[in-house]
PDB file of C-alpha atoms in Angstrom:
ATOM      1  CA  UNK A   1    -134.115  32.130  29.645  1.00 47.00           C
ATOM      2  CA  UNK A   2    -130.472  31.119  30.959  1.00 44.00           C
ATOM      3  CA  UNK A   3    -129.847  30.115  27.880  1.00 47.00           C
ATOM      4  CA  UNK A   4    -130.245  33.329  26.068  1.00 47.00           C
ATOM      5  CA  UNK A   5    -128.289  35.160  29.162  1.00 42.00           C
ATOM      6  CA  UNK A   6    -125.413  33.344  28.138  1.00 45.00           C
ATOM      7  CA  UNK A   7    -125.773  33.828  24.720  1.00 47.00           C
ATOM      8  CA  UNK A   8    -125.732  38.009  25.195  1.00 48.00           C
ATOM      9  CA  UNK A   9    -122.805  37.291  27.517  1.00 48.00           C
ATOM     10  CA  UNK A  10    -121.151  35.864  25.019  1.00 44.00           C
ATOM     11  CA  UNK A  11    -121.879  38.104  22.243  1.00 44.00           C
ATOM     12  CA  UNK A  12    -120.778  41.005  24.732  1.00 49.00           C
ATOM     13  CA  UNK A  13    -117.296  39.543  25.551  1.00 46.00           C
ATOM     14  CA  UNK A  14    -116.863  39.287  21.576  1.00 47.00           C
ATOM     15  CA  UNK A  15    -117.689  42.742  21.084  1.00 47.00           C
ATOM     16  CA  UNK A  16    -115.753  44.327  23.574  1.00 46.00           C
ATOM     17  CA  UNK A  17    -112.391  46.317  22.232  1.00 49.00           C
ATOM     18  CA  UNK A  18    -109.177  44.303  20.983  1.00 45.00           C
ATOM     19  CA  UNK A  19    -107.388  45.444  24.409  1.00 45.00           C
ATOM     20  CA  UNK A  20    -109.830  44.908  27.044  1.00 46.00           C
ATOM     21  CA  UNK A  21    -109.793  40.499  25.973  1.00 46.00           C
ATOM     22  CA  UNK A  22    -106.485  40.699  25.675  1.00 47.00           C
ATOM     23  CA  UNK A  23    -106.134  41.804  29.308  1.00 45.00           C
ATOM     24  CA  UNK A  24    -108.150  38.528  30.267  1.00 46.00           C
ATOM     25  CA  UNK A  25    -105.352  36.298  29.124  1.00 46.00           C
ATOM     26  CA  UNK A  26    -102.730  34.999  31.561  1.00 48.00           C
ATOM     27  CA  UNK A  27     -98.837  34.445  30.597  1.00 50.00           C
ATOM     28  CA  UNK A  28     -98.854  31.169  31.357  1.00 52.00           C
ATOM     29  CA  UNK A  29     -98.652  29.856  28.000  1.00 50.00           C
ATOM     30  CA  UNK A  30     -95.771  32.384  27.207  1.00 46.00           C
ATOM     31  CA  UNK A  31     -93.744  31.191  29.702  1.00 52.00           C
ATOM     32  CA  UNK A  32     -94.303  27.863  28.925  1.00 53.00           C
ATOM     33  CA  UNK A  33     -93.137  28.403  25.414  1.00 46.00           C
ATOM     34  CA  UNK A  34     -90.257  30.403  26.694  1.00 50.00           C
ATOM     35  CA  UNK A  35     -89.107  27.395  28.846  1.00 48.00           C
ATOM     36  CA  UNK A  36     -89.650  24.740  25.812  1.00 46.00           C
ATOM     37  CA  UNK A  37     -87.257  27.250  23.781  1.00 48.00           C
ATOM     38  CA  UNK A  38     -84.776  27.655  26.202  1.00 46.00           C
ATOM     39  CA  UNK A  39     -84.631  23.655  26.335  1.00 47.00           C
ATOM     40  CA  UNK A  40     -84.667  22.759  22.319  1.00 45.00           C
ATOM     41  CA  UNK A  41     -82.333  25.803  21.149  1.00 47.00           C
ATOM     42  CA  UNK A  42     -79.031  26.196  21.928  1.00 47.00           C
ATOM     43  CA  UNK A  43     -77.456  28.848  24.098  1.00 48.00           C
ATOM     44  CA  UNK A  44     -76.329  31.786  22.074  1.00 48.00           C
ATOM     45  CA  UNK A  45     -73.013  32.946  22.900  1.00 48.00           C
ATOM     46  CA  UNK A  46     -71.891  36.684  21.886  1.00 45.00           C
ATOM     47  CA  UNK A  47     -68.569  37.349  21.317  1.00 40.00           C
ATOM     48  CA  UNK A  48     -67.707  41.148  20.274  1.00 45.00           C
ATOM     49  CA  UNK A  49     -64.929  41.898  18.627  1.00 41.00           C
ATOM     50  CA  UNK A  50     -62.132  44.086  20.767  1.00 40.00           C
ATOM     51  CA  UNK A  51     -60.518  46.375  18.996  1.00 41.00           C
ATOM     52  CA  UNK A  52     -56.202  45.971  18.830  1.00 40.00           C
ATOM     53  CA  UNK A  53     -54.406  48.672  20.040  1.00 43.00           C
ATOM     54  CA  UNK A  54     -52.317  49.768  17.538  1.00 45.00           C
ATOM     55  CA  UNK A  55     -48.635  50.304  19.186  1.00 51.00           C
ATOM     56  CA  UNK A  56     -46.988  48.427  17.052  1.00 57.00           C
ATOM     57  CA  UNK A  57     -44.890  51.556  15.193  1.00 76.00           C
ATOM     58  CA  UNK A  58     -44.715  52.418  11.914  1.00 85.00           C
ATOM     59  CA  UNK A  59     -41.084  52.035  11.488  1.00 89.00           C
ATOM     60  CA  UNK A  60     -41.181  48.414  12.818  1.00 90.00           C
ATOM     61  CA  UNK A  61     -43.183  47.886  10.036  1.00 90.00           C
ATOM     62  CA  UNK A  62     -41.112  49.230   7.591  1.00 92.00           C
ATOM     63  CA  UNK A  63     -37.830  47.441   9.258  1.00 93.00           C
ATOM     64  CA  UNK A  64     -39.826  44.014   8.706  1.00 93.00           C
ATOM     65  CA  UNK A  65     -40.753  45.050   5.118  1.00 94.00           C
ATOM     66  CA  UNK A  66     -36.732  45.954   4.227  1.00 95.00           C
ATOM     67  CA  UNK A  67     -36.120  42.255   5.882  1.00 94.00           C
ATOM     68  CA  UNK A  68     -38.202  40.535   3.677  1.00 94.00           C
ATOM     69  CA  UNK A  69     -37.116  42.474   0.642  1.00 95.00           C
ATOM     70  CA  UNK A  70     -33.609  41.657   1.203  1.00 93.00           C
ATOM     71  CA  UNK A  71     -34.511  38.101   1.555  1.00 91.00           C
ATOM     72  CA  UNK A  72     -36.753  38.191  -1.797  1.00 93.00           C
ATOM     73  CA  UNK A  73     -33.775  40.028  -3.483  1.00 93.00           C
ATOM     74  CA  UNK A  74     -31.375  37.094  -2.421  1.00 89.00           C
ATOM     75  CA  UNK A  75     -33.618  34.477  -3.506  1.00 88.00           C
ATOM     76  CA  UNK A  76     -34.793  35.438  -6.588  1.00 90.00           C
ATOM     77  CA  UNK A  77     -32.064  37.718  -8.190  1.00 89.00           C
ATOM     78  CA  UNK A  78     -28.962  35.770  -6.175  1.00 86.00           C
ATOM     79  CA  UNK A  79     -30.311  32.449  -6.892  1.00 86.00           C
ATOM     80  CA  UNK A  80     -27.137  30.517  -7.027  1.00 83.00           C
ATOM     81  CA  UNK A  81     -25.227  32.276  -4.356  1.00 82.00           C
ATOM     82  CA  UNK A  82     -28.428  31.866  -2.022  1.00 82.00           C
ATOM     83  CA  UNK A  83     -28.775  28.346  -3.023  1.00 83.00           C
ATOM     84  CA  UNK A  84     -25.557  27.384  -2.029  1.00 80.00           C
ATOM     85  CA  UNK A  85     -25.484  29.185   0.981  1.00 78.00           C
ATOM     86  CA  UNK A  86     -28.288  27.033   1.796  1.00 77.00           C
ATOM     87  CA  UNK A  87     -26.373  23.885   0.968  1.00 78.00           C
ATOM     88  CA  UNK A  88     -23.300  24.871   3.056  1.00 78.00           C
ATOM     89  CA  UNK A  89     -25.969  24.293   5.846  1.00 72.00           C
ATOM     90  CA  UNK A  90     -25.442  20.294   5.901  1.00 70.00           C
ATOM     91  CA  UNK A  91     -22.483  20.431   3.744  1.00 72.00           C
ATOM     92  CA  UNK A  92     -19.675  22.772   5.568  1.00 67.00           C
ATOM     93  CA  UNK A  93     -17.202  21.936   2.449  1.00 69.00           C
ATOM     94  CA  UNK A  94     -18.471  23.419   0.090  1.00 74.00           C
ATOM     95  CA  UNK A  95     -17.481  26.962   1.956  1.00 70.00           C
ATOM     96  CA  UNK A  96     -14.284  26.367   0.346  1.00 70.00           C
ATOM     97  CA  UNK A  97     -15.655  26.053  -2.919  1.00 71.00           C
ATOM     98  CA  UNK A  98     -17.469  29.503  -2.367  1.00 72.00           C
ATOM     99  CA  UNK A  99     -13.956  30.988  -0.939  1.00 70.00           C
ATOM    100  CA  UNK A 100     -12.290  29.789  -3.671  1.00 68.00           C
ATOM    101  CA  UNK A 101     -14.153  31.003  -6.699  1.00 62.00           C
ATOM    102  CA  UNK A 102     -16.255  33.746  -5.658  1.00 59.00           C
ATOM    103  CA  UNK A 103     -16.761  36.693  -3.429  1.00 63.00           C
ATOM    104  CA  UNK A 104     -17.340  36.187   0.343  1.00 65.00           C
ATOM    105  CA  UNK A 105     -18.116  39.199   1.886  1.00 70.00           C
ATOM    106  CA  UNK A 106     -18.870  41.660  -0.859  1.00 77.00           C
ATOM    107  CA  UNK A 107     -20.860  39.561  -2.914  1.00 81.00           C
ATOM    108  CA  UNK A 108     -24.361  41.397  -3.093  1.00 85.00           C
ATOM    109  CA  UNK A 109     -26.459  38.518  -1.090  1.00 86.00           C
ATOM    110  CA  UNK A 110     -23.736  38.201   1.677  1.00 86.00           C
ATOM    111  CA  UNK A 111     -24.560  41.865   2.200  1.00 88.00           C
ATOM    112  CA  UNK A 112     -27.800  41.516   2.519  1.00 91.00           C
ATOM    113  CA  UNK A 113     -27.984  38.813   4.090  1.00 91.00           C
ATOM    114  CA  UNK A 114     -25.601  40.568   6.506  1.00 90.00           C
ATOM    115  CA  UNK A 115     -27.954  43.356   7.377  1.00 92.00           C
ATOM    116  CA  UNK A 116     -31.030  41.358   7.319  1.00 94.00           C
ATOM    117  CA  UNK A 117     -29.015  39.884  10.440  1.00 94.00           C
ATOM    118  CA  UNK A 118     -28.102  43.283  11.932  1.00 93.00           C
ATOM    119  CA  UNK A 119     -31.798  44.671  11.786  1.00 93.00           C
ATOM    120  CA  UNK A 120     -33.913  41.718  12.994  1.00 94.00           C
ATOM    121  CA  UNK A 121     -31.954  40.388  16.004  1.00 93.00           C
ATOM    122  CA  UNK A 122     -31.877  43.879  17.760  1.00 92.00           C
ATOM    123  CA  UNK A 123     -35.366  44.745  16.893  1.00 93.00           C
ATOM    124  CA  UNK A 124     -36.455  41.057  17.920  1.00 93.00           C
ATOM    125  CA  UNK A 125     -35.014  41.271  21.410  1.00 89.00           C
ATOM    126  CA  UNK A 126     -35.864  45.207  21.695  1.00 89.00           C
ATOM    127  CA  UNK A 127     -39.551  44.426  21.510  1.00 89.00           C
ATOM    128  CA  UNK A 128     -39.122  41.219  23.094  1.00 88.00           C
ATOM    129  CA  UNK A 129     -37.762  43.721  26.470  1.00 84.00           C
ATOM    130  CA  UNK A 130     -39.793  46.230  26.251  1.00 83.00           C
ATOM    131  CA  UNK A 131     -43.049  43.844  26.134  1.00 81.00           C
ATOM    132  CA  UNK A 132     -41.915  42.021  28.702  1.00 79.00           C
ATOM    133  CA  UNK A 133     -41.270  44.444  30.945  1.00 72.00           C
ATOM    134  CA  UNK A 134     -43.951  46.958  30.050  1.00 64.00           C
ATOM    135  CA  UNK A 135     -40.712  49.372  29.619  1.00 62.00           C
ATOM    136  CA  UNK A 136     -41.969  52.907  29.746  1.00 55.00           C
ATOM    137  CA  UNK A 137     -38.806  53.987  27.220  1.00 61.00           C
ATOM    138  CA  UNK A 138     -39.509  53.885  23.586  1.00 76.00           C
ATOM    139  CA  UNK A 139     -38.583  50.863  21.372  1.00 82.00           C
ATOM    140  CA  UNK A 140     -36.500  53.460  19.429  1.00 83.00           C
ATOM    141  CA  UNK A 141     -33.980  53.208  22.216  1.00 82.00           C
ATOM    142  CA  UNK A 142     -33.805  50.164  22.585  1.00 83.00           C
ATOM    143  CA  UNK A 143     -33.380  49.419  19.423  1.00 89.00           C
ATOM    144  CA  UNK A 144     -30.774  51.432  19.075  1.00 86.00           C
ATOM    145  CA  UNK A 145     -29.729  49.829  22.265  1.00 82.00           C
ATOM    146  CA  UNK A 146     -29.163  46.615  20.743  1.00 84.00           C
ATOM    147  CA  UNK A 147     -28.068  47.686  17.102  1.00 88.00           C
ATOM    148  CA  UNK A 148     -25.088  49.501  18.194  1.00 86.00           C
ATOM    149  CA  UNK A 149     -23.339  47.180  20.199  1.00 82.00           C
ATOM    150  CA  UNK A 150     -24.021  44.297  17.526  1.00 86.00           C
ATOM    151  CA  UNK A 151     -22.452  46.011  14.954  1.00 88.00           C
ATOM    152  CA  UNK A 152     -19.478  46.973  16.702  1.00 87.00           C
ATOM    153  CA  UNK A 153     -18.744  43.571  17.598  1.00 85.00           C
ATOM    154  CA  UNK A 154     -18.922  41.972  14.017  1.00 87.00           C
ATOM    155  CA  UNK A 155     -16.736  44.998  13.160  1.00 88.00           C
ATOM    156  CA  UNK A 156     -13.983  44.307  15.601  1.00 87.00           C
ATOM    157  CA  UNK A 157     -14.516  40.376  15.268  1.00 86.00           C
ATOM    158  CA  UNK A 158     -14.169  40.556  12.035  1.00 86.00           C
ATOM    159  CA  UNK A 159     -10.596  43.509  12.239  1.00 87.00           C
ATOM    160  CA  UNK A 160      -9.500  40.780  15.188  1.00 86.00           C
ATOM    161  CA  UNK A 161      -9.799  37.818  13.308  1.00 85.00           C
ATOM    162  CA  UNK A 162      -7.902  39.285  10.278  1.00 85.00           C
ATOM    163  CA  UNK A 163      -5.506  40.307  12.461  1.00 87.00           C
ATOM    164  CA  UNK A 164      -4.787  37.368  13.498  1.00 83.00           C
ATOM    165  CA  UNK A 165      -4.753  35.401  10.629  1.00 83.00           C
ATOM    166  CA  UNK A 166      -2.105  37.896   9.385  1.00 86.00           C
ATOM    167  CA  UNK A 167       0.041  37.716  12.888  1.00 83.00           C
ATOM    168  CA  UNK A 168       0.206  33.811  13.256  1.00 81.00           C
ATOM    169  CA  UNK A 169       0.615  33.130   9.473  1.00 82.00           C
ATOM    170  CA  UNK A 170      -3.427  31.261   9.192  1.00 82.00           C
ATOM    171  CA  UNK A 171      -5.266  32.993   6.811  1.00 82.00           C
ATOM    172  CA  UNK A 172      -6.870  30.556   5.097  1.00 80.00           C
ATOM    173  CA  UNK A 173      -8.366  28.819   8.459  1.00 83.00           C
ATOM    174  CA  UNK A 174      -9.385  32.182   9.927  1.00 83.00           C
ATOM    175  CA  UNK A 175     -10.737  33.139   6.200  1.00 82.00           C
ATOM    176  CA  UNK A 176     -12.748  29.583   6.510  1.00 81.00           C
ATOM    177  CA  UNK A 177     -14.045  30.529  10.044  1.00 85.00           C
ATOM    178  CA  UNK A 178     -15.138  34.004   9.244  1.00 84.00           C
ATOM    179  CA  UNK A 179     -17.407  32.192   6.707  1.00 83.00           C
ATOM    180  CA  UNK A 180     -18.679  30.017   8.614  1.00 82.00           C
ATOM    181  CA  UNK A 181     -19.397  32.633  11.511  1.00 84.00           C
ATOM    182  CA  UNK A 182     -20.631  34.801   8.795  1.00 85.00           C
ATOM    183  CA  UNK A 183     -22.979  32.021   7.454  1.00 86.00           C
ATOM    184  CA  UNK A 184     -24.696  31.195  10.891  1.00 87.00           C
ATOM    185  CA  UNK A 185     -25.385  34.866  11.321  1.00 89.00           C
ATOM    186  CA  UNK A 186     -27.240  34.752   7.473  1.00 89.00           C
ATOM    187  CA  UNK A 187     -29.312  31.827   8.939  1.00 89.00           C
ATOM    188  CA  UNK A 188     -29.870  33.698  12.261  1.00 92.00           C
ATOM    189  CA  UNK A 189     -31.001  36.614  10.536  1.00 93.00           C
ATOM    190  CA  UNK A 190     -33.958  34.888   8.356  1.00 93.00           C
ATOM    191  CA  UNK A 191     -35.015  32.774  12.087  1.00 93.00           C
ATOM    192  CA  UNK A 192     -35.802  35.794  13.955  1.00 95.00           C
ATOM    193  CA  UNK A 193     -36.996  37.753  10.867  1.00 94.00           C
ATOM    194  CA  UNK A 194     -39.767  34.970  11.368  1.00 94.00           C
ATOM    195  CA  UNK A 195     -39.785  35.534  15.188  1.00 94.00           C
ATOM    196  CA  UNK A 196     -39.728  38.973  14.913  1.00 93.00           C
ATOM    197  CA  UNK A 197     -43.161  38.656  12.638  1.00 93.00           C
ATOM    198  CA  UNK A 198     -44.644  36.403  15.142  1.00 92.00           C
ATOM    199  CA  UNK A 199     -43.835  39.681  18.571  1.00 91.00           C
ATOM    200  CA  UNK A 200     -46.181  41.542  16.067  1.00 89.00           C
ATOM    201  CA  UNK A 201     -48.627  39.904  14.336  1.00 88.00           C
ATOM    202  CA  UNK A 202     -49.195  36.683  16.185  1.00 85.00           C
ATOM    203  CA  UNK A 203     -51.548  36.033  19.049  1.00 85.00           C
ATOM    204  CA  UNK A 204     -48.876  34.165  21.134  1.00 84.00           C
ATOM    205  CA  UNK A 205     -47.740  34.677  24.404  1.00 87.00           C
ATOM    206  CA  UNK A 206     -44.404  37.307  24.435  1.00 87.00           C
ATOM    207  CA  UNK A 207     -42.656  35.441  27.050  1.00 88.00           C
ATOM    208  CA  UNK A 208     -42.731  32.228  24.853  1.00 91.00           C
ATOM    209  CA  UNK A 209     -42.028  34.090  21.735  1.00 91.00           C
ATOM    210  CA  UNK A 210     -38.537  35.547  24.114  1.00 89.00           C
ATOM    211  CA  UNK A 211     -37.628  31.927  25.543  1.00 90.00           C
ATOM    212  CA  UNK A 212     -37.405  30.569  21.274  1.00 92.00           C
ATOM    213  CA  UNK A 213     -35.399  33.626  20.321  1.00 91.00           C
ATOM    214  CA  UNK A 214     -33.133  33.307  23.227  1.00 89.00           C
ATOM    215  CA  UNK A 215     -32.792  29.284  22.233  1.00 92.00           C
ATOM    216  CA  UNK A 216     -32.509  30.292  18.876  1.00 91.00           C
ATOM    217  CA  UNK A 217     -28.900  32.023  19.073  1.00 88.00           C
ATOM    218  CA  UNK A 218     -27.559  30.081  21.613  1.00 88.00           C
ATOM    219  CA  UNK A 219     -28.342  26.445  19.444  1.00 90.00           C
ATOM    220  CA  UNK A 220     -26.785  28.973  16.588  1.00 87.00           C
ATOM    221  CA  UNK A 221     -23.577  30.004  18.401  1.00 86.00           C
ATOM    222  CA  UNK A 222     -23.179  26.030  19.868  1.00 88.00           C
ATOM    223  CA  UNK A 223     -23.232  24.787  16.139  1.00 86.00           C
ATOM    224  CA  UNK A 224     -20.972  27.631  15.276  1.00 85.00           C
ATOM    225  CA  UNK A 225     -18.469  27.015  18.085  1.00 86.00           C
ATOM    226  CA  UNK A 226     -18.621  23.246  16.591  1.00 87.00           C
ATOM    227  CA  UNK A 227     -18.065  23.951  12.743  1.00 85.00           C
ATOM    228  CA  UNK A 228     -14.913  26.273  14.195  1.00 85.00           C
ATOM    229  CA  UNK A 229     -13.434  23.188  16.232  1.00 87.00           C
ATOM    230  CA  UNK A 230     -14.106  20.782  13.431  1.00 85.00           C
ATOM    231  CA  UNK A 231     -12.246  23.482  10.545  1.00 84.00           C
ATOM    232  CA  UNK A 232      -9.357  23.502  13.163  1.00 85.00           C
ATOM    233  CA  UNK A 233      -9.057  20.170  13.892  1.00 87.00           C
ATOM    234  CA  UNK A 234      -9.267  19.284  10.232  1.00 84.00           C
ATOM    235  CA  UNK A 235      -6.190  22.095   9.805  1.00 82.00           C
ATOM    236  CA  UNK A 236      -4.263  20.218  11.863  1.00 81.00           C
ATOM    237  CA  UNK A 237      -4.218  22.813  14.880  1.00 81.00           C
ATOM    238  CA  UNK A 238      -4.139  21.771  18.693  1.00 82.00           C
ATOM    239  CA  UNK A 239      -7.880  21.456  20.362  1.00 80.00           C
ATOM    240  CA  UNK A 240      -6.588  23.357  23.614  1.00 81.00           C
ATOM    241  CA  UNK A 241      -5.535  26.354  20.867  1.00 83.00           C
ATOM    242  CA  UNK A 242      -8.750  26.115  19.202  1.00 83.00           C
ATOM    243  CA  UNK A 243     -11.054  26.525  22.164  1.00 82.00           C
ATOM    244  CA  UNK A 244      -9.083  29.291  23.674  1.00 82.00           C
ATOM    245  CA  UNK A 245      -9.133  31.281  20.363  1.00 80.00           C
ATOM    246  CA  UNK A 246     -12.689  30.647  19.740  1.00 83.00           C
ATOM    247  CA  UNK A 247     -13.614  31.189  23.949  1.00 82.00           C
ATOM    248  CA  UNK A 248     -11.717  34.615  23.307  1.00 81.00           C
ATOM    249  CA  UNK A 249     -13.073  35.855  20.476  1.00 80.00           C
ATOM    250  CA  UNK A 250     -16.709  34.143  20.381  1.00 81.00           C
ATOM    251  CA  UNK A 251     -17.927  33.697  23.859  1.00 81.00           C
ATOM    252  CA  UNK A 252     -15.974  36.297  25.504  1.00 81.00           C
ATOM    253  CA  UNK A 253     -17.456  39.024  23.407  1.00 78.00           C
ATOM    254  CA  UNK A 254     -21.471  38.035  24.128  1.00 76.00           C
ATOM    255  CA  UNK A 255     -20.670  37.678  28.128  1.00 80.00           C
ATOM    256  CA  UNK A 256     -19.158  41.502  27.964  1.00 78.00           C
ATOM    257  CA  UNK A 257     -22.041  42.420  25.850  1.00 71.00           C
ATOM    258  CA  UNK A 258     -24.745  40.802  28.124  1.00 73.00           C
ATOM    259  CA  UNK A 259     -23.067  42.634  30.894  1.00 75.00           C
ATOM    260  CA  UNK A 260     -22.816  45.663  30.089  1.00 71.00           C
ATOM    261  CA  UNK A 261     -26.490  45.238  28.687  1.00 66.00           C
ATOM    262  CA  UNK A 262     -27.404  44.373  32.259  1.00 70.00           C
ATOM    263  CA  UNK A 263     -25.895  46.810  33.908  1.00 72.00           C
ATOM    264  CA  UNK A 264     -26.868  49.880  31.671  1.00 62.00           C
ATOM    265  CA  UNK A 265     -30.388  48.784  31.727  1.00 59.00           C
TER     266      UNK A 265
END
């Protein structure tokens, strides 16, 4: 008799609806298998994806593009020009060989090597600033800022140094110099038209990005302050005449810029 009591239990529990056994089980085994999955797999770490904000401008763009293409158009059509600019690097002698036979500053890869230098060190050090400083003013301004003053010193270094190559009789050193002064700011120009790539595409922290740049021109104008003692020494001139013509016309100029820079800002 018991034994056919728990045989109709049995046969009752089976027949009752899908949900009403399922509410007899207990979660123990879930969280059981929850725990052995949490120890065997891995922690899964999200990472979404934050959109950039896109104020970089347009025109910055553009200026980088016109960079590059006057560096493509000085390596590839200028070949030889561009080549031995590059040479004149480790070899400062052969800048007579280049005075001597060809053009020196209107020679179609000087020029653009020229303006590749005006446009990237004021845009460099205009986003550099306003970065930096989270600058509510427009880099438009700065830019301009920095461009104007730059050109009109390598206009009135350049009408100075004529000058006085005419005046004391030394045309052919100061011709030398203005090469070489010329050359460092080709070589300039291509360095922070690399920086300037890195302020807007690169991940990397602005402040380091400011502290090269500023390292940049000052190794530039120490090695160009050296190649201008060495031409005048090997010209024969006095040392004491050669640093006070290249104090007043090289370092002189930056220290008035940099002030007035500072002070206007």
């Amino acid at each position: 008799m018991q034994d056919t009591l728990q045989n109709s239990s049995v046969v009752n529990h089976s027949l009752k609806p899908i949900s009403e056994r399922e509410v007899d089980y207990t979660s123990d085994w879930v969280d059981t298998l929850m725990i052995h999955q949490s120890i065997f797999q891995p922690p899964q770490k999200r990472f979404d994806g934050e959109p950039m904000s896109s104020n970089t401008n347009s025109w910055v763009i553009a200026v980088l593009l016109i960079g590059f293409s006057f560096l493509a158009i000085s390596r590839s059509v200028y070949r030889k020009r561009f080549t031995m600019l590059h040479k004149t690097l480790g070899n400062w002698k052969l800048s007579k060989q280049i005075i001597r036979y060809e053009k020196v500053y209107t020679h179609p890869a000087n020029i653009l090597m020229t303006l590749n230098f005006i446009l990237m060190l004021p845009l460099f050090f205009s986003l550099i600033y306003t970065k930096l400083f989270n600058l509510e003013a427009s880099v438009e301004k700065q830019y301009l800022f920095f461009t104007v003053p730059l050109a009109v010193y390598l206009i009135v270094k350049t009408g100075c140094y004529q000058f006085s190559g005419w005046l004391w009789d030394e045309k052919a050193v100061v011709e030398e110099y203005l090469f070489q002064s010329n050359l460092f700011n080709k070589y300039a120009g291509v360095v922070f038209l690399i920086l300037t790539s890195l302020v807007v595409y690169a991940p990397l922290d602005i402040s380091i990005i400011g502290k090269a740049g500023v390292a940049m021109l000052i190794l530039i104008l120490i090695f160009q302050l050296i190649r201008g003692v060495v031409i005048g020494l090997e010209n024969g001139k006095h040392l004491f005449f050669i640093i006070a013509y290249l104090c007043t016309f090289e370092i002189l100029p930056w220290l008035v810029i940099a002030k007035w820079i500072k002070i206007s800002l």
